[in-house]
Amino acid sequence: MSKYAAAQKQAEPAVLQPTPQPKDDFQEELVVRPLHSGDIYASFQFRTLWETDFMRGNKVSHYRLFPKSLGQVISKFSVRELHISFTQGYWRTMQWGQPYLPSPPGAELWVWFQDSVTDVDATWKELTNVLSGIFCASLNFIDSTNTVQPSASFKPLGIGNVTDHRFLRYATLPREIVCTENLTPWKKLLPCGSKAGLAVLLKSEKLFHSSFHSQAVHIRPVCQDWQCKTTSWELRQTLNVVFDLHNSGQGKREWSLFKMFSRTLTEACPLASSSKIYIDITDNPEQFELSPATSLLSQAMVLGDRRTFSVYDLTQQDTFGSVRSLNLLIRWKSTEGDMLRPLLHAERYVAGYGLQTGEIHTLMYNHHPYRSFPVLLLDSVPWYLRLYIHTLTVTSKGKDNKPSYIHYQPSKDRVRPHLLEMLVQLPPNSVTEVTVQFERALLKWTEYTPDPNHGFYVGSSVISSLVPSTVAMDTNSTRERPLFSSFFPCKEESSYFVRVYTEPLLVNLPTPDFSMPYNVICLTCTVVAVGYGSLYNLLTRSFQIEEPSPGLAKRIANVIRKMRGVPPL
Amino acid sequence: MATTEVERRRGQLAALSIAAVVIIVGVPLWWRTTETYRAWLPVSQIKELAKLQLQLSADVEVVFARGTVTPEQQKKVPLTQTQEEERAIDEDTALRYRYETRYRTATIMEEDALNQPSAAEADLSLHTLSESPCGSLVVYVIPESSSLLPEDVNVYIGQRRTALLRIGPQMRVGKTLEQLLAHLEPRIKQVLQVMSFSHNDITAALSDRVRFSPDNKESIADSMRAFKSSPGYEITFSLLNPDPKSHRLHWDIEGAVQTYIQPLLTKLSPVANFSIDSQTLYYTMLGVNPRFDTSRSAYTLNADSLAHVINPVEARLGSNAASSNPVLNFLLYVPDAQHSPLYIQGRKKQEVPSNAFHSPRWGGIMVYNVNGFYGSEPEFPVDINIDMAKVMGVFLAQLRLLLGVQSSTPPPGFLVARCGSTGLADWELDRLMWSRSVENVATATTTITSLAQLLDQIGNIVINDNIAQQVSSAVTSLQLAVAELEAGNLGFALQYSKEAILASEKAFFDPSLLHLLYFPDDQKFAIYIPLFLPMCVPILLSLLKIVSEARQRRREKQAKKD
């Protein structure tokens, strides 16, 4: 004991030393948006900022809040920006409005590498394998046949104005199924895990019992101040979930944290510098009531609209009240009121009949009453749908709409997919239709998936656009803002950035009967054997004329003739 | 009659020629088109390696200081002397130790160095005079009257590759040179076993090849503690803070690594590459609930329950995403405010002074109590600066153990110098390099021989040129490593053995070996039978017919003769 006491005594003066200011910072946030359909949308964001430098080759190896596994990935593969999302379900833009962070069904991964990387393809391959291990997902199925290098649609979201798209890789796996095994490693990246703070709400039995579930990790370098003197790395972990009115809400327009997540909140993550819950009450503050009520209100420009939020600050002890637990209750008083129609919306389907050809239709809606705006459409189609690019037509309001920019990279069989990118001007209040015909290729029998009759997925089209805003957007990127409104950088006040994903397509390919190879072998062998048998007989048998044996009458006659002593017939 | 006979002969000839075509053209064609590609492997050399005959050669220089030999004896001192010792480990593995001893008398400068007041200083100045190469030793024989060593110490082992050996009292004067050498020989051997390699170390290093006979549990436990030889290691320091609400921990890991760990790793760089990182994990609990000990008003962890501590923590540690080298984990656990102080109890209920333990081939855990920081009126969260010197002292000792730098207790009469700032003496590095080279050779030979065996047994495996090349480079490196060990070039031997291990593992784990591993014969025959059966049956039948007819004819001829 005395030894310990001595050691502790020695260490005691150290308390008086000024403790070093940590260079990292963690924030957590939950936004709840009651939707007009009666469903409810909850969006979690966790942000870790770390003032460090992965870029210039010096080894970063001491981690505090930033997860070590991701840090190692960044420094080993010289990643400049990494965005990965896993989504189950499809976001219904017309019912629910725009999401804070869009993502396509399945898995999506896009990465900007630093320009010091020499062999981008090999690095990308290795990176996807490592990420698939970290997130327990089938990202290892990403190879050259589903990877593209978009020339314009995916610009870096962080600092750095690299536009050389040789260092960009984009891939989607629309088939990927997201479940608990992806959520657990995602939660493990949080400093507080799921032990404290908002993350205690993330229980998989509720999260996956929902209409829409999307979790994502975004890593990028950002500016620390408005002059951008110091840069830091930002890790954003987001999780978006939509609970269904009938399925999870038992048909009652009344939601609470407990009803949604089967948990209530008791504390903020002690490591978080800010921990807040925002409830979107813009649409009609008198239409639903919140309990406990909060006097804190905040306004933010989100997706071209000024929204009002009730704010609950979890770092304040009085938020939890006397019961030391926060169970937010949102109750509708009436169901009236209209949703603001999203200005941009898109859908896609496959047309045609038979198993030889087909046609992909992409419809883009501009709901703005008087403004037209340009959109960037990105389509990545697997090689086994052979696009006939000469059949590409773009029409809006019955008239041909010539895209001002087309970037098309034809596919190579079994090597790379088609990439079609174009810039289309959408006239006000219109539907623009993009059609292209394709032919279905016949695959080799080992290339079919285990359930080929289910069909083959074609990833979502991506539509990126600067949509005119009705209110002035906030362009100051360093001002303190809620996390959900600060993801996409905003360069000008009059417009805001929107990315819309269409549905993935499910296309049937001509599918053979898989016992066919053996049948063919048997049939050919039989044919060969029959031909060979007769040839063999012809060659080896010796033929001689044989007297046909006499008929019965003749034999009897001969017997009689013998008895008579007459020579036989 | 004649025509039918001619016809019959023609038919027979046709059947024979078809059979001939099938056998001469068809079968080879089928064989060649369905053959799997198997590149040439150096099978005979691999078989030679399966029978491993390792020879370890160590150079020892014995320097007589003034007063140990008379001038007449000095002239008669033999220049070199070689000793060999052969030990068979099992039927496939044999070891031969070869000690080459060179004798000379000390130079004037060395005499001056030996006249320094203390052994440590003498060691340092001898080192500055001449630097002996890796794997060799210099033993200075000093007179009995020398004041360099304390009374009861006969041998002093320095920080470098030198040892001071005090001549025994029975060798005072009037002894012949032969007697002197005979007296020195066993003692020099003892020094060698401490400073370069002992038979126990080498057999432990061969554990990959040779099954241990469990006669000595202690030595097996020792050999199981250290990590297996690998070209690189990842060292991860993790600070576990299960209670971030009450403790705000600060540790200067960056500085501590620079001061305490890096010098050791720099020294060890010929053995392996190391990379270090650290992380802080919050809300990580130990797997067992510590018991409250009222007599000490502290919580205790029993030695028996330590085995259960690691598993729940390990799930949070995270594997290294960037490499596949083995990871050494060092955890610093700060118990939460409710369960502190926490002490680890040994098997005999005694307190463990370091409050730390290690897990073989995994890493170490240290419990760091922070009750001293609370003060009289603790106001949570408390800011705590961790005393890194204390922590790193424990971790450094564990690191040495886990890397296999054995600090075996020296025989009586030996004094081992305290290792300096680097944390590792030169001869300790040599010792490690000897056992690592042998271990690498043993592992690489077993990998290569088992790969050859596997490829030999399963004929369906495709052997790419790539694999063949890896195998032959592994074999070449192995042969070189064995040769260098024989020549006593330790550094090169280790280098080649590392290359051998890399190449052999690469060949063994090549994914292309798995491709057509399972292509069963019954399915192959199911595919061939529809073609082979209708083709072969008529050929066989007509051949049988020809044979039986020929036999018949011979019998008839025989009958005619008779």
mmCIF file with all atom_site columns, C-alpha atoms in Angstrom, chain A residues 95-176:
data_model
loop_
_atom_site.group_PDB
_atom_site.id
_atom_site.type_symbol
_atom_site.label_atom_id
_atom_site.label_alt_id
_atom_site.label_comp_id
_atom_site.label_asym_id
_atom_site.label_entity_id
_atom_site.label_seq_id
_atom_site.pdbx_PDB_ins_code
_atom_site.Cartn_x
_atom_site.Cartn_y
_atom_site.Cartn_z
_atom_site.occupancy
_atom_site.B_iso_or_equiv
_atom_site.pdbx_formal_charge
_atom_site.auth_seq_id
_atom_site.auth_comp_id
_atom_site.auth_asym_id
_atom_site.auth_atom_id
_atom_site.pdbx_PDB_model_num
ATOM 1  C CA . GLN A 1 95  ? -44.640 11.713 -49.371 1.00 0.00 ? 95  GLN A CA 1
ATOM 2  C CA . TRP A 1 96  ? -41.891 12.683 -46.995 1.00 0.00 ? 96  TRP A CA 1
ATOM 3  C CA . GLY A 1 97  ? -40.116 15.642 -48.616 1.00 0.00 ? 97  GLY A CA 1
ATOM 4  C CA . GLN A 1 98  ? -36.362 15.827 -49.025 1.00 0.00 ? 98  GLN A CA 1
ATOM 5  C CA . PRO A 1 99  ? -34.197 13.939 -46.542 1.00 0.00 ? 99  PRO A CA 1
ATOM 6  C CA . TYR A 1 100 ? -31.419 15.787 -44.728 1.00 0.00 ? 100 TYR A CA 1
ATOM 7  C CA . LEU A 1 101 ? -28.922 13.371 -46.184 1.00 0.00 ? 101 LEU A CA 1
ATOM 8  C CA . PRO A 1 102 ? -29.913 11.460 -49.293 1.00 0.00 ? 102 PRO A CA 1
ATOM 9  C CA . SER A 1 103 ? -28.780 7.907  -49.920 1.00 0.00 ? 103 SER A CA 1
ATOM 10 C CA . PRO A 1 104 ? -29.689 5.227  -52.447 1.00 0.00 ? 104 PRO A CA 1
ATOM 11 C CA . PRO A 1 105 ? -31.085 1.824  -51.473 1.00 0.00 ? 105 PRO A CA 1
ATOM 12 C CA . GLY A 1 106 ? -28.319 -0.668 -50.763 1.00 0.00 ? 106 GLY A CA 1
ATOM 13 C CA . ALA A 1 107 ? -24.738 0.346  -50.209 1.00 0.00 ? 107 ALA A CA 1
ATOM 14 C CA . GLU A 1 108 ? -23.050 3.346  -51.754 1.00 0.00 ? 108 GLU A CA 1
ATOM 15 C CA . LEU A 1 109 ? -19.393 4.197  -51.519 1.00 0.00 ? 109 LEU A CA 1
ATOM 16 C CA . TRP A 1 110 ? -17.533 7.071  -53.041 1.00 0.00 ? 110 TRP A CA 1
ATOM 17 C CA . VAL A 1 111 ? -13.991 8.021  -52.285 1.00 0.00 ? 111 VAL A CA 1
ATOM 18 C CA . TRP A 1 112 ? -11.673 10.812 -53.350 1.00 0.00 ? 112 TRP A CA 1
ATOM 19 C CA . PHE A 1 113 ? -8.054  9.751  -53.110 1.00 0.00 ? 113 PHE A CA 1
ATOM 20 C CA . GLN A 1 114 ? -5.167  12.106 -52.616 1.00 0.00 ? 114 GLN A CA 1
ATOM 21 C CA . ASP A 1 115 ? -3.184  12.931 -55.705 1.00 0.00 ? 115 ASP A CA 1
ATOM 22 C CA . SER A 1 116 ? -0.152  11.140 -54.279 1.00 0.00 ? 116 SER A CA 1
ATOM 23 C CA . VAL A 1 117 ? -1.802  7.771  -54.966 1.00 0.00 ? 117 VAL A CA 1
ATOM 24 C CA . THR A 1 118 ? -0.208  6.185  -58.017 1.00 0.00 ? 118 THR A CA 1
ATOM 25 C CA . ASP A 1 119 ? -2.329  3.092  -58.562 1.00 0.00 ? 119 ASP A CA 1
ATOM 26 C CA . VAL A 1 120 ? -5.822  4.242  -57.730 1.00 0.00 ? 120 VAL A CA 1
ATOM 27 C CA . ASP A 1 121 ? -7.546  1.053  -58.868 1.00 0.00 ? 121 ASP A CA 1
ATOM 28 C CA . ALA A 1 122 ? -5.439  -1.228 -56.690 1.00 0.00 ? 122 ALA A CA 1
ATOM 29 C CA . THR A 1 123 ? -5.855  1.091  -53.703 1.00 0.00 ? 123 THR A CA 1
ATOM 30 C CA . TRP A 1 124 ? -9.587  1.197  -54.275 1.00 0.00 ? 124 TRP A CA 1
ATOM 31 C CA . LYS A 1 125 ? -9.782  -2.580 -54.404 1.00 0.00 ? 125 LYS A CA 1
ATOM 32 C CA . GLU A 1 126 ? -7.850  -2.929 -51.181 1.00 0.00 ? 126 GLU A CA 1
ATOM 33 C CA . LEU A 1 127 ? -9.842  -0.172 -49.525 1.00 0.00 ? 127 LEU A CA 1
ATOM 34 C CA . THR A 1 128 ? -13.187 -1.789 -50.341 1.00 0.00 ? 128 THR A CA 1
ATOM 35 C CA . ASN A 1 129 ? -11.964 -5.053 -48.867 1.00 0.00 ? 129 ASN A CA 1
ATOM 36 C CA . VAL A 1 130 ? -10.860 -3.383 -45.670 1.00 0.00 ? 130 VAL A CA 1
ATOM 37 C CA . LEU A 1 131 ? -14.106 -1.411 -45.381 1.00 0.00 ? 131 LEU A CA 1
ATOM 38 C CA . SER A 1 132 ? -16.122 -4.529 -45.913 1.00 0.00 ? 132 SER A CA 1
ATOM 39 C CA . GLY A 1 133 ? -14.334 -5.972 -42.922 1.00 0.00 ? 133 GLY A CA 1
ATOM 40 C CA . ILE A 1 134 ? -14.902 -2.882 -40.806 1.00 0.00 ? 134 ILE A CA 1
ATOM 41 C CA . PHE A 1 135 ? -18.591 -2.563 -41.604 1.00 0.00 ? 135 PHE A CA 1
ATOM 42 C CA . CYS A 1 136 ? -19.408 -6.242 -41.966 1.00 0.00 ? 136 CYS A CA 1
ATOM 43 C CA . ALA A 1 137 ? -20.829 -5.631 -45.426 1.00 0.00 ? 137 ALA A CA 1
ATOM 44 C CA . SER A 1 138 ? -20.335 -7.188 -48.860 1.00 0.00 ? 138 SER A CA 1
ATOM 45 C CA . LEU A 1 139 ? -18.342 -4.229 -50.123 1.00 0.00 ? 139 LEU A CA 1
ATOM 46 C CA . ASN A 1 140 ? -15.767 -6.738 -51.344 1.00 0.00 ? 140 ASN A CA 1
ATOM 47 C CA . PHE A 1 141 ? -18.116 -7.304 -54.286 1.00 0.00 ? 141 PHE A CA 1
ATOM 48 C CA . ILE A 1 142 ? -17.142 -3.889 -55.563 1.00 0.00 ? 142 ILE A CA 1
ATOM 49 C CA . ASP A 1 143 ? -14.846 -4.425 -58.508 1.00 0.00 ? 143 ASP A CA 1
ATOM 50 C CA . SER A 1 144 ? -14.180 -2.802 -61.835 1.00 0.00 ? 144 SER A CA 1
ATOM 51 C CA . THR A 1 145 ? -17.539 -3.948 -63.220 1.00 0.00 ? 145 THR A CA 1
ATOM 52 C CA . ASN A 1 146 ? -19.511 -1.708 -60.883 1.00 0.00 ? 146 ASN A CA 1
ATOM 53 C CA . THR A 1 147 ? -17.075 1.127  -60.265 1.00 0.00 ? 147 THR A CA 1
ATOM 54 C CA . VAL A 1 148 ? -17.235 4.369  -62.231 1.00 0.00 ? 148 VAL A CA 1
ATOM 55 C CA . GLN A 1 149 ? -15.424 7.669  -62.197 1.00 0.00 ? 149 GLN A CA 1
ATOM 56 C CA . PRO A 1 150 ? -18.092 10.350 -62.485 1.00 0.00 ? 150 PRO A CA 1
ATOM 57 C CA . SER A 1 151 ? -16.758 13.462 -64.132 1.00 0.00 ? 151 SER A CA 1
ATOM 58 C CA . ALA A 1 152 ? -19.087 16.014 -62.616 1.00 0.00 ? 152 ALA A CA 1
ATOM 59 C CA . SER A 1 153 ? -21.693 14.594 -60.248 1.00 0.00 ? 153 SER A CA 1
ATOM 60 C CA . PHE A 1 154 ? -19.580 13.910 -57.196 1.00 0.00 ? 154 PHE A CA 1
ATOM 61 C CA . LYS A 1 155 ? -17.422 16.832 -56.258 1.00 0.00 ? 155 LYS A CA 1
ATOM 62 C CA . PRO A 1 156 ? -15.451 16.825 -53.018 1.00 0.00 ? 156 PRO A CA 1
ATOM 63 C CA . LEU A 1 157 ? -17.577 18.109 -50.176 1.00 0.00 ? 157 LEU A CA 1
ATOM 64 C CA . GLY A 1 158 ? -14.651 19.161 -48.032 1.00 0.00 ? 158 GLY A CA 1
ATOM 65 C CA . ILE A 1 159 ? -11.881 21.619 -48.688 1.00 0.00 ? 159 ILE A CA 1
ATOM 66 C CA . GLY A 1 160 ? -9.541  21.207 -51.598 1.00 0.00 ? 160 GLY A CA 1
ATOM 67 C CA . ASN A 1 161 ? -10.514 21.979 -55.119 1.00 0.00 ? 161 ASN A CA 1
ATOM 68 C CA . VAL A 1 162 ? -9.289  18.835 -56.787 1.00 0.00 ? 162 VAL A CA 1
ATOM 69 C CA . THR A 1 163 ? -11.387 18.184 -59.807 1.00 0.00 ? 163 THR A CA 1
ATOM 70 C CA . ASP A 1 164 ? -9.315  15.531 -61.496 1.00 0.00 ? 164 ASP A CA 1
ATOM 71 C CA . HIS A 1 165 ? -11.785 12.693 -61.439 1.00 0.00 ? 165 HIS A CA 1
ATOM 72 C CA . ARG A 1 166 ? -9.023  10.112 -61.905 1.00 0.00 ? 166 ARG A CA 1
ATOM 73 C CA . PHE A 1 167 ? -8.830  10.149 -58.121 1.00 0.00 ? 167 PHE A CA 1
ATOM 74 C CA . LEU A 1 168 ? -12.534 9.560  -57.626 1.00 0.00 ? 168 LEU A CA 1
ATOM 75 C CA . ARG A 1 169 ? -14.226 6.175  -57.426 1.00 0.00 ? 169 ARG A CA 1
ATOM 76 C CA . TYR A 1 170 ? -17.943 5.636  -57.091 1.00 0.00 ? 170 TYR A CA 1
ATOM 77 C CA . ALA A 1 171 ? -19.764 2.348  -56.659 1.00 0.00 ? 171 ALA A CA 1
ATOM 78 C CA . THR A 1 172 ? -23.151 1.166  -55.490 1.00 0.00 ? 172 THR A CA 1
ATOM 79 C CA . LEU A 1 173 ? -24.384 -2.250 -54.480 1.00 0.00 ? 173 LEU A CA 1
ATOM 80 C CA . PRO A 1 174 ? -28.158 -1.968 -54.788 1.00 0.00 ? 174 PRO A CA 1
ATOM 81 C CA . ARG A 1 175 ? -28.644 -5.521 -53.628 1.00 0.00 ? 175 ARG A CA 1
ATOM 82 C CA . GLU A 1 176 ? -26.945 -5.044 -50.283 1.00 0.00 ? 176 GLU A CA 1
#
